[in-house]
């Protein structure tokens, strides 16, 4: 065990823990977008930046190990300014169509913008809308809208680490960057490794990936969760049914 100080509070944590893991174990909030408890950290979104004494740079808490005696601040003025700037830059290429978005109410970017008091990005002109990526509605199971993608990489890691495939990855650079199957193929093609398991949809923090059958079936605040068991085989995987009245709005895994 190691001892450190976060936000003036002395905490203990397992040796080898990251700052983020130690903070969560001690009920200290650090926001994230690219981090997911079932996936390896990547440090992609930079939302989890924290300030450590005697370190001139802000650190990504999801990838930085906590060391003995470290003094960390998760909400200093410098940290909050950097965090707000990161979210404002993410909103440059993110449509603000929250009213019609299927992720309204469970969107992690929306929640973080609300938390930081951001209405829109100051880096875009009035009326700017990011629609330069074509909506992918070709497969029978889900909709891919790369205009809403924040490039956190959760879906790529879920496909690789959780599903055991590598059907999608980052393509191109700069403002043209998007997450796709191999160039020249679609997810539904025979050459694709995608098995439509839905792991990518479940970890997506925004509305870039949406189940087709869930569209229009109810907002998060209109649904309640009922846990059940998948009858397909003898493993007994647990599923969460998101019920809107007596109708199933969507289904998610419990792990």
Coordinates of C-alpha atoms in Angstrom, one line a residue:
X1 CA 0.0 0.0 0.0
X2 CA 1.1 3.6 -0.7
X3 CA 0.0 6.9 0.9
X4 CA -0.7 10.1 -1.0
X5 CA -2.7 13.2 -0.8
X6 CA -5.5 14.1 -3.2
X7 CA -7.4 17.4 -2.8
X8 CA -6.0 17.7 0.7
X9 CA -7.2 14.3 1.7
X10 CA -4.7 11.7 2.8
X11 CA -5.5 8.4 1.0
X12 CA -4.1 4.9 0.7
X13 CA -4.0 2.9 -2.4
X14 CA -2.7 -0.4 -3.8
X15 CA 0.8 -0.2 -5.2
X16 CA 0.7 0.2 -8.9
X17 CA -2.6 2.0 -9.0
X18 CA -3.0 4.9 -11.3
X19 CA -4.1 8.3 -9.9
X20 CA -7.6 7.7 -11.3
X21 CA -7.9 4.2 -9.8
X22 CA -6.7 5.5 -6.4
X23 CA -9.1 8.5 -6.5
X24 CA -12.1 6.3 -7.4
X25 CA -11.2 3.8 -4.6
X26 CA -11.4 6.7 -2.2
X27 CA -14.6 8.3 -3.6
X28 CA -12.8 11.2 -5.2
X29 CA -14.4 12.3 -8.5
X30 CA -12.3 12.7 -11.7
X31 CA -14.3 13.0 -14.9
X32 CA -13.3 10.9 -17.9
X33 CA -14.5 10.2 -21.5
X34 CA -12.1 7.6 -22.9
X35 CA -11.7 5.6 -19.7
X36 CA -13.9 2.6 -19.1
X37 CA -13.5 0.1 -16.2
X38 CA -13.4 -2.9 -18.5
X39 CA -10.9 -1.5 -20.9
X40 CA -7.2 -0.7 -20.7
X41 CA -6.4 3.0 -20.3
X42 CA -5.4 5.1 -23.3
X43 CA -5.1 8.7 -22.1
X44 CA -6.8 9.8 -25.3
X45 CA -9.4 12.3 -24.2
X46 CA -7.3 14.4 -21.7
X47 CA -10.4 15.1 -19.6
X48 CA -8.9 13.4 -16.6
X49 CA -6.0 15.8 -16.3
X50 CA -4.8 16.5 -12.7
X51 CA -2.0 18.6 -11.2
X52 CA 0.7 17.1 -9.1
X53 CA 3.2 19.1 -6.9
X54 CA 6.7 19.4 -8.3
X55 CA 5.5 18.4 -11.8
X56 CA 5.4 21.3 -14.3
X57 CA 2.9 19.5 -16.6
X58 CA -0.7 18.4 -16.0
X59 CA -0.9 14.6 -15.9
X60 CA -3.4 12.1 -17.3
X61 CA -4.7 10.4 -14.2
X62 CA -5.8 7.3 -16.1
X63 CA -2.2 6.5 -17.2
X64 CA 0.0 8.0 -14.4
X65 CA 0.9 5.7 -11.5
X66 CA 0.3 7.1 -8.0
X67 CA 3.6 7.3 -6.1
X68 CA 4.4 7.4 -2.4
X69 CA 3.9 10.9 -1.0
X70 CA 2.4 12.3 -4.2
X71 CA 0.3 15.5 -3.7
X72 CA -2.5 15.7 -6.3
X73 CA -5.2 18.3 -7.1
X74 CA -8.1 17.3 -9.3
X75 CA -9.9 20.6 -9.3
X76 CA -7.3 23.4 -9.2
X77 CA -8.0 26.5 -11.4
X78 CA -5.4 25.3 -13.8
X79 CA -6.9 21.8 -14.1
X80 CA -10.5 23.2 -14.5
X81 CA -9.4 25.6 -17.2
X82 CA -7.6 22.8 -19.1
X83 CA -10.6 20.4 -18.7
X84 CA -13.0 23.0 -20.0
X85 CA -10.8 23.8 -23.0
X86 CA -10.6 20.1 -23.8
X87 CA -14.4 19.7 -23.8
X88 CA -14.8 23.0 -25.8
X89 CA -12.5 21.6 -28.5
X90 CA -14.4 18.3 -28.6
X91 CA -17.5 20.3 -29.3
X92 CA -15.9 21.9 -32.4
X93 CA -16.8 18.8 -34.4
X94 CA -19.7 17.6 -32.4
X95 CA -23.3 18.4 -33.5
X96 CA -25.5 20.0 -30.8
X97 CA -28.6 18.1 -31.8
X98 CA -29.3 16.8 -28.3
X99 CA -33.1 17.2 -28.6
X100 CA -33.2 14.5 -31.3
X101 CA -30.2 12.4 -30.3
X102 CA -30.9 8.9 -28.9
X103 CA -28.2 9.4 -26.3
X104 CA -29.8 12.5 -24.8
X105 CA -29.8 11.9 -21.0
X106 CA -27.0 9.3 -21.0
X107 CA -24.4 11.1 -23.1
X108 CA -21.2 11.5 -21.1
X109 CA -20.1 14.5 -23.2
X110 CA -23.4 16.2 -22.6
X111 CA -23.1 15.6 -18.8
X112 CA -19.6 16.9 -18.7
X113 CA -20.5 20.1 -20.7
X114 CA -23.3 20.7 -18.3
X115 CA -21.0 20.2 -15.3
X116 CA -18.5 22.7 -16.7
X117 CA -21.1 25.2 -17.8
X118 CA -20.4 24.9 -21.5
X119 CA -23.3 25.8 -23.9
X120 CA -21.3 25.6 -27.1
X121 CA -17.7 25.7 -28.3
X122 CA -16.2 29.2 -28.5
X123 CA -14.0 28.0 -31.4
X124 CA -16.9 27.6 -33.9
X125 CA -19.0 30.3 -35.6
X126 CA -22.7 30.7 -35.1
X127 CA -24.7 28.0 -37.0
X128 CA -21.7 25.8 -37.7
X129 CA -22.7 22.1 -37.7
X130 CA -20.4 19.2 -38.2
X131 CA -21.9 17.1 -41.0
X132 CA -19.0 16.3 -43.2
X133 CA -19.1 12.5 -42.5
X134 CA -21.8 10.5 -44.2
X135 CA -24.2 8.6 -41.9
X136 CA -23.5 4.8 -42.1
X137 CA -27.0 3.2 -42.0
X138 CA -26.1 0.2 -44.3
X139 CA -25.9 -2.6 -41.8
X140 CA -29.1 -4.1 -40.2
X141 CA -28.2 -3.7 -36.6
X142 CA -26.9 -0.2 -35.7
X143 CA -26.3 3.3 -37.0
X144 CA -22.8 4.8 -37.1
X145 CA -22.6 8.6 -37.1
X146 CA -18.9 9.7 -37.2
X147 CA -20.0 13.4 -36.9
X148 CA -20.8 12.6 -33.2
X149 CA -17.7 10.6 -32.6
X150 CA -15.2 12.1 -30.1
X151 CA -12.4 9.7 -31.0
X152 CA -12.1 8.4 -27.5
X153 CA -11.2 4.9 -28.9
X154 CA -13.4 3.0 -26.5
X155 CA -15.1 1.1 -29.3
X156 CA -11.7 0.1 -30.9
X157 CA -10.5 -1.2 -27.5
X158 CA -13.8 -3.0 -26.8
X159 CA -13.6 -4.7 -30.2
X160 CA -10.0 -5.7 -29.6
X161 CA -9.9 -6.5 -25.9
X162 CA -13.5 -7.6 -25.0
X163 CA -14.8 -9.1 -28.2
X164 CA -11.4 -10.5 -29.4
X165 CA -11.7 -9.0 -32.9
X166 CA -10.1 -6.0 -34.5
X167 CA -12.9 -5.1 -36.9
X168 CA -12.5 -1.3 -36.6
X169 CA -9.6 1.2 -36.0
X170 CA -8.6 4.8 -36.5
X171 CA -8.3 6.0 -40.1
X172 CA -6.9 9.2 -41.6
X173 CA -5.5 12.2 -39.7
X174 CA -6.5 15.6 -38.3
X175 CA -10.1 16.7 -38.8
X176 CA -10.6 13.8 -41.2
X177 CA -9.9 11.2 -38.5
X178 CA -12.6 8.6 -38.1
X179 CA -13.1 5.1 -36.8
X180 CA -14.0 2.6 -39.5
X181 CA -13.5 -1.0 -40.7
X182 CA -10.6 -1.5 -43.1
X183 CA -10.5 0.9 -46.0
X184 CA -12.8 -0.2 -48.8
X185 CA -15.0 -2.5 -46.7
X186 CA -18.1 -2.2 -44.6
X187 CA -19.0 -3.9 -41.3
X188 CA -21.5 -6.1 -43.0
X189 CA -19.1 -7.3 -45.7
X190 CA -18.0 -10.9 -45.7
X191 CA -14.4 -9.8 -45.4
X192 CA -15.1 -7.9 -42.2
X193 CA -14.3 -9.3 -38.8
X194 CA -17.3 -7.7 -37.3
X195 CA -19.8 -10.1 -35.7
X196 CA -22.2 -7.4 -34.5
X197 CA -21.8 -8.3 -30.9
X198 CA -22.7 -4.8 -29.8
X199 CA -19.7 -4.3 -27.5
X200 CA -18.8 -1.1 -29.3
X201 CA -22.3 0.4 -28.8
X202 CA -22.3 -0.4 -25.1
X203 CA -19.1 1.5 -24.4
X204 CA -19.7 4.5 -26.7
X205 CA -20.0 7.6 -24.4
X206 CA -22.0 9.7 -27.0
X207 CA -24.5 9.0 -29.8
X208 CA -22.1 7.9 -32.4
X209 CA -23.2 4.3 -32.2
X210 CA -26.9 3.6 -31.8
X211 CA -29.0 0.3 -32.0
X212 CA -31.5 0.6 -34.8
X213 CA -34.2 -1.1 -32.8
X214 CA -33.8 1.3 -29.9
X215 CA -34.4 4.5 -32.0
X216 CA -37.5 6.2 -30.7
X217 CA -38.2 3.6 -28.1
X218 CA -37.8 5.9 -25.1
X219 CA -35.4 8.2 -23.3
X220 CA -33.3 7.0 -20.3
X221 CA -35.6 8.8 -17.8
X222 CA -38.6 7.0 -19.3
X223 CA -37.1 3.5 -18.8
X224 CA -36.4 1.2 -15.9
X225 CA -34.0 -1.7 -15.9
X226 CA -34.9 -5.3 -15.4
X227 CA -32.1 -7.9 -15.1
X228 CA -32.6 -11.2 -16.8
X229 CA -30.6 -14.2 -18.1
X230 CA -29.9 -14.9 -21.7
X231 CA -31.4 -18.3 -22.7
X232 CA -29.3 -18.8 -25.8
X233 CA -26.8 -21.3 -24.2
X234 CA -25.9 -22.7 -20.8
X235 CA -23.4 -20.0 -19.7
X236 CA -26.2 -17.9 -18.2
X237 CA -25.0 -14.4 -19.2
X238 CA -26.9 -11.6 -17.4
X239 CA -28.7 -8.9 -19.5
X240 CA -30.3 -5.6 -18.5
X241 CA -33.6 -4.9 -20.2
X242 CA -34.4 -1.2 -20.4
X243 CA -38.1 -1.2 -20.2
X244 CA -40.4 1.6 -21.3
X245 CA -43.7 0.5 -19.8
X246 CA -44.1 -3.1 -21.0
X247 CA -41.9 -2.6 -24.1
X248 CA -38.2 -3.4 -24.3
X249 CA -36.4 -0.2 -25.4
X250 CA -32.9 -1.6 -25.6
X251 CA -30.8 -4.4 -24.1
X252 CA -27.3 -4.1 -22.6
X253 CA -24.9 -6.5 -21.0
X254 CA -24.1 -6.3 -17.3
X255 CA -20.3 -6.5 -17.8

